[in-house]
Short mmCIF file of N, CA, C and O in Angstrom, two decimals:
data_model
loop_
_atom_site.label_atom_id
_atom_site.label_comp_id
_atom_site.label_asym_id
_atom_site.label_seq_id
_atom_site.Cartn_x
_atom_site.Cartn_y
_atom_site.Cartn_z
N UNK A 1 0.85 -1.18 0.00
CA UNK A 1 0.00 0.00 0.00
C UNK A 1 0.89 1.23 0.00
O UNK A 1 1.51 1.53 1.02
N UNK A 2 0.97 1.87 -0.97
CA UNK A 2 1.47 3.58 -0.93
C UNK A 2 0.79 4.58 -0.42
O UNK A 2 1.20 5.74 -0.49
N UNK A 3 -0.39 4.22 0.20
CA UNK A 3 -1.19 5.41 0.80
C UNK A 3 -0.87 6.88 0.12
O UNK A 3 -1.50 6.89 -0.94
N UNK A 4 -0.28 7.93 0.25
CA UNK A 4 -0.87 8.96 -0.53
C UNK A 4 0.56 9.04 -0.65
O UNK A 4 0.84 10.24 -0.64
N UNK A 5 1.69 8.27 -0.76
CA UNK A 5 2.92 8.99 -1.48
C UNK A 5 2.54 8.21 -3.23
O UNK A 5 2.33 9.19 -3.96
N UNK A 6 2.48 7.70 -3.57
CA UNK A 6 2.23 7.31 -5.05
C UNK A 6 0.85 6.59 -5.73
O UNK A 6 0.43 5.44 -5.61
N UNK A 7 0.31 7.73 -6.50
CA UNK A 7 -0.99 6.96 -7.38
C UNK A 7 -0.85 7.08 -8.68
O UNK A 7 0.15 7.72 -9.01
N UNK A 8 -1.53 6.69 -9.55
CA UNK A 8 -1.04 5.75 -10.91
C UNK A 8 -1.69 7.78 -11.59
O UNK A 8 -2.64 8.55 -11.68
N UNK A 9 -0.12 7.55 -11.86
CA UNK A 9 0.04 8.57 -12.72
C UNK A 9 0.81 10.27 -11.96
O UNK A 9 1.12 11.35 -12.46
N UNK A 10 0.85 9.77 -10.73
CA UNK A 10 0.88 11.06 -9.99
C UNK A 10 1.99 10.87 -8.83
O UNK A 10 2.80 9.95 -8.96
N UNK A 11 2.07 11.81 -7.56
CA UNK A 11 2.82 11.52 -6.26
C UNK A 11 1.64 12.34 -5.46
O UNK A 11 0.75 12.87 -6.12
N UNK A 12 1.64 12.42 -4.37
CA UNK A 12 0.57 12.76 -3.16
C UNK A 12 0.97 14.43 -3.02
O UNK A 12 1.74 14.77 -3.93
N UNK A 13 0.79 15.04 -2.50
CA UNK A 13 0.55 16.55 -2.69
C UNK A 13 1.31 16.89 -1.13
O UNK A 13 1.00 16.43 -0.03
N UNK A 14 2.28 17.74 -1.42
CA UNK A 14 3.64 18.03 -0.36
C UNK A 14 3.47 19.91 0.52
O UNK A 14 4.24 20.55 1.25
N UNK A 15 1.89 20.25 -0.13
CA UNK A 15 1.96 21.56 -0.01
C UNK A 15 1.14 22.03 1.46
O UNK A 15 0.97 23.23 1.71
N UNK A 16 0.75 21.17 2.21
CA UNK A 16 -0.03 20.91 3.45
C UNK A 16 1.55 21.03 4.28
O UNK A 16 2.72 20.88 3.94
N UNK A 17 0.80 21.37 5.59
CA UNK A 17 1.73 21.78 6.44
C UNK A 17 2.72 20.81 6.75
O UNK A 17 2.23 19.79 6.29
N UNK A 18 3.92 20.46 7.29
CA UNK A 18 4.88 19.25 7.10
C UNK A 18 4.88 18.40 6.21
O UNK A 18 5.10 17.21 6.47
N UNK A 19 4.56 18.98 4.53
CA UNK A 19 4.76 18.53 3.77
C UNK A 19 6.35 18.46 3.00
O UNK A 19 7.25 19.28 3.15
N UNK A 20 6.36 17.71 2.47
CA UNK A 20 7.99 18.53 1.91
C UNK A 20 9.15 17.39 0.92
O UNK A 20 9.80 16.40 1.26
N UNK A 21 9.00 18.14 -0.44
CA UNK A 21 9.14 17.42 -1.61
C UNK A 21 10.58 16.43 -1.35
O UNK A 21 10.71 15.37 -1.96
N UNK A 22 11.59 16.90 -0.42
CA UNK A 22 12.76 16.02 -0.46
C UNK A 22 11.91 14.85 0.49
O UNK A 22 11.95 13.75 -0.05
N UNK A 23 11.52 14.86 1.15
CA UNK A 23 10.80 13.68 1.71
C UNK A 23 10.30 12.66 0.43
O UNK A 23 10.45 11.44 0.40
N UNK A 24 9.73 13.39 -0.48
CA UNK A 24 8.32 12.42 -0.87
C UNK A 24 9.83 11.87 -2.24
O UNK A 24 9.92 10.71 -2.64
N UNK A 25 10.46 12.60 -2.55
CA UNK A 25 11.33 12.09 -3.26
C UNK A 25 12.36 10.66 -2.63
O UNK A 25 12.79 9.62 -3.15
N UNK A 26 12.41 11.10 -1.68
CA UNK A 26 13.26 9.99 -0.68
C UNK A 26 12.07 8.87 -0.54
O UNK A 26 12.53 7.87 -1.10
N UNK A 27 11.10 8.64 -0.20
CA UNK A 27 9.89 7.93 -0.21
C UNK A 27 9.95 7.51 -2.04
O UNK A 27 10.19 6.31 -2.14
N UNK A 28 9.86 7.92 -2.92
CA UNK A 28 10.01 7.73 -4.55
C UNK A 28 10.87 6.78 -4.68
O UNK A 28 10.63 5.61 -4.98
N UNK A 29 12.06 7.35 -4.42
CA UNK A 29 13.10 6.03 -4.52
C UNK A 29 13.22 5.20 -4.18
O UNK A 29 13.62 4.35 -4.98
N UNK A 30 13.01 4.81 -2.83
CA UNK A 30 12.78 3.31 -1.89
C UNK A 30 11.63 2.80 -3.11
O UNK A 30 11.79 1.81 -3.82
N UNK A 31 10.30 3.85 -3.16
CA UNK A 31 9.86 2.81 -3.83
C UNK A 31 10.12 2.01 -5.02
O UNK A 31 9.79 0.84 -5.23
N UNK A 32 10.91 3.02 -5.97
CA UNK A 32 11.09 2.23 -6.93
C UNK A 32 12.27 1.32 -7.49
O UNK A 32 12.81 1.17 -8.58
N UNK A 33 12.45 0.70 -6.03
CA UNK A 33 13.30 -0.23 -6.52
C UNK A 33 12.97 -1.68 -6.12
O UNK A 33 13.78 -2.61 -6.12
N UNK A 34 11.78 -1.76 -5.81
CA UNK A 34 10.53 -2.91 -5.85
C UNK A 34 10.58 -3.10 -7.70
O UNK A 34 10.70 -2.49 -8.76
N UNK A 35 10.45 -3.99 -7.28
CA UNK A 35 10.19 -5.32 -8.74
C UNK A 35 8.92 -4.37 -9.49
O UNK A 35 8.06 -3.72 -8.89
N UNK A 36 9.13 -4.50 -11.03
CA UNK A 36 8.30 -3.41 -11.79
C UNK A 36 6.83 -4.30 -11.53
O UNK A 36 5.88 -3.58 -11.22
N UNK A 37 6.57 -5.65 -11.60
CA UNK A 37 5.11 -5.99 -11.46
C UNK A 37 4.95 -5.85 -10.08
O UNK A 37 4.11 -6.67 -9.68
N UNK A 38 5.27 -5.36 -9.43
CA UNK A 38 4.72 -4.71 -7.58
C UNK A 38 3.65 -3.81 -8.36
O UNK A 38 3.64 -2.97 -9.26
N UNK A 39 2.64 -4.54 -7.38
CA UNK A 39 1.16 -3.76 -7.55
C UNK A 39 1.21 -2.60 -6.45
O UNK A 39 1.70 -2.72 -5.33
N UNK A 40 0.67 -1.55 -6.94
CA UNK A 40 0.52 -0.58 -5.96
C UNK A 40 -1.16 0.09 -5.46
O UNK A 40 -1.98 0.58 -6.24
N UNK A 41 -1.31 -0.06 -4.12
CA UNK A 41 -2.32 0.26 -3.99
C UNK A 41 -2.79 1.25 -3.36
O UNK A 41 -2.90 1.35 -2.13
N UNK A 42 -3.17 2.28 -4.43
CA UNK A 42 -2.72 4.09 -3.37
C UNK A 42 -4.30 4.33 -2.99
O UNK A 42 -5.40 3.81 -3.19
N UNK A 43 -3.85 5.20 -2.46
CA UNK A 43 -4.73 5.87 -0.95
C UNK A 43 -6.08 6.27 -1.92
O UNK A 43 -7.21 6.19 -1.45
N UNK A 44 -5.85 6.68 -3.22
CA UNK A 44 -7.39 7.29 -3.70
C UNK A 44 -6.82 6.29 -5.17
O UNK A 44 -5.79 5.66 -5.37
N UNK A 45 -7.90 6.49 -5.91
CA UNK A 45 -8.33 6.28 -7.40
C UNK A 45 -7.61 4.93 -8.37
O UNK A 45 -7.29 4.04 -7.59
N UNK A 46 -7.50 4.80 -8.86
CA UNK A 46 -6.64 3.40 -9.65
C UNK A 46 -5.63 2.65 -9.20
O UNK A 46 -4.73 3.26 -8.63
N UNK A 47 -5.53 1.13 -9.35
CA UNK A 47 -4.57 0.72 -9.20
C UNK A 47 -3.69 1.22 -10.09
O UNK A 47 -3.90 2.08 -10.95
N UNK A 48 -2.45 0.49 -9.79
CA UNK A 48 -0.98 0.89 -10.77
C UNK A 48 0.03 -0.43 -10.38
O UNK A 48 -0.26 -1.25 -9.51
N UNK A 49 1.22 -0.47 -11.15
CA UNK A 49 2.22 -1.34 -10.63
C UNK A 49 3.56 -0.23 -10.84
O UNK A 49 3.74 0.67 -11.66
N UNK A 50 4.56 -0.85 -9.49
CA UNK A 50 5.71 0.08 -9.86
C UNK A 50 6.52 0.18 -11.48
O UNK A 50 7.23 1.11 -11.88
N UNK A 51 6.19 -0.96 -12.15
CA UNK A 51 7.09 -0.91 -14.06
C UNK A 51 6.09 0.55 -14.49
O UNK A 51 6.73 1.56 -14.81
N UNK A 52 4.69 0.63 -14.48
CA UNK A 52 4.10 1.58 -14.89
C UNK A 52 4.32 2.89 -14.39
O UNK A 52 4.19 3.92 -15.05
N UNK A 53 4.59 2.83 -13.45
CA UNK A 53 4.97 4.18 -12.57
C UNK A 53 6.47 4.58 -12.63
O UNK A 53 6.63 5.79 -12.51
N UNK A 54 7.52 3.91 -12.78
CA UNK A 54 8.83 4.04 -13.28
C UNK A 54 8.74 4.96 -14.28
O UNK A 54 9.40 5.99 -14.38
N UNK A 55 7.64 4.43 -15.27
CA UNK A 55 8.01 5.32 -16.61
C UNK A 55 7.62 6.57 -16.86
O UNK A 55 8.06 7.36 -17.69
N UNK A 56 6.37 6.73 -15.70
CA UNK A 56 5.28 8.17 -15.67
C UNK A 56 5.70 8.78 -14.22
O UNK A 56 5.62 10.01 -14.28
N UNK A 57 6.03 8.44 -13.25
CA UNK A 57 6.02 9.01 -12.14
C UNK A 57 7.95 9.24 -11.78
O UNK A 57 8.52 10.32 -11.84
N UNK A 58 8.49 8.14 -11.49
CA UNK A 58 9.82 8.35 -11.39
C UNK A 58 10.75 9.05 -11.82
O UNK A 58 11.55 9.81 -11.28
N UNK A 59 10.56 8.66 -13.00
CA UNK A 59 11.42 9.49 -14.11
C UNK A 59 12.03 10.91 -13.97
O UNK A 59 13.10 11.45 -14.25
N UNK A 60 10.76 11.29 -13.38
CA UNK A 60 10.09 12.88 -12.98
C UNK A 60 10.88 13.56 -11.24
O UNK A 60 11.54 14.55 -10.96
N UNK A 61 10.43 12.57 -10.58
CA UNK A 61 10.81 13.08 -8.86
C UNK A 61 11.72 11.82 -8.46
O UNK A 61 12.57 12.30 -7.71
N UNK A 62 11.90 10.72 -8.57
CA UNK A 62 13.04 10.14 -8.13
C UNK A 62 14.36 10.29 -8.79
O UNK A 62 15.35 9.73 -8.32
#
């Protein structure tokens, strides 16, 4: 479960109070070094797997 650091297509929103993008980036990387068919199951809207999110999400903030 990624709860609100990663959903299929996106990362969780860092702009709320003790939010803070080197965190969610440090959180990015751990995740993506899980096996690309790791299913991910985030806090709101679609599943995803980490191979799909490597290519749309990582790329970007990890």
């Amino acid at each position: 479960m990624s709860g609100d650091t990663l959903f299929c297509g996106t990362v969780g929103r860092t702009d709320f109070i003790g939010g803070s993008m080197d965190d969610m980036r440090r959180s990015l990387k751990r995740l993506a070094q899980l096996p690309d068919d790791t299913v991910v199951l985030p806090g709101h809207n679609a599943l995803t797997t980490i191979g799909a999110e490597r290519n749309r999400v990582f790329k970007l903030y990890a």
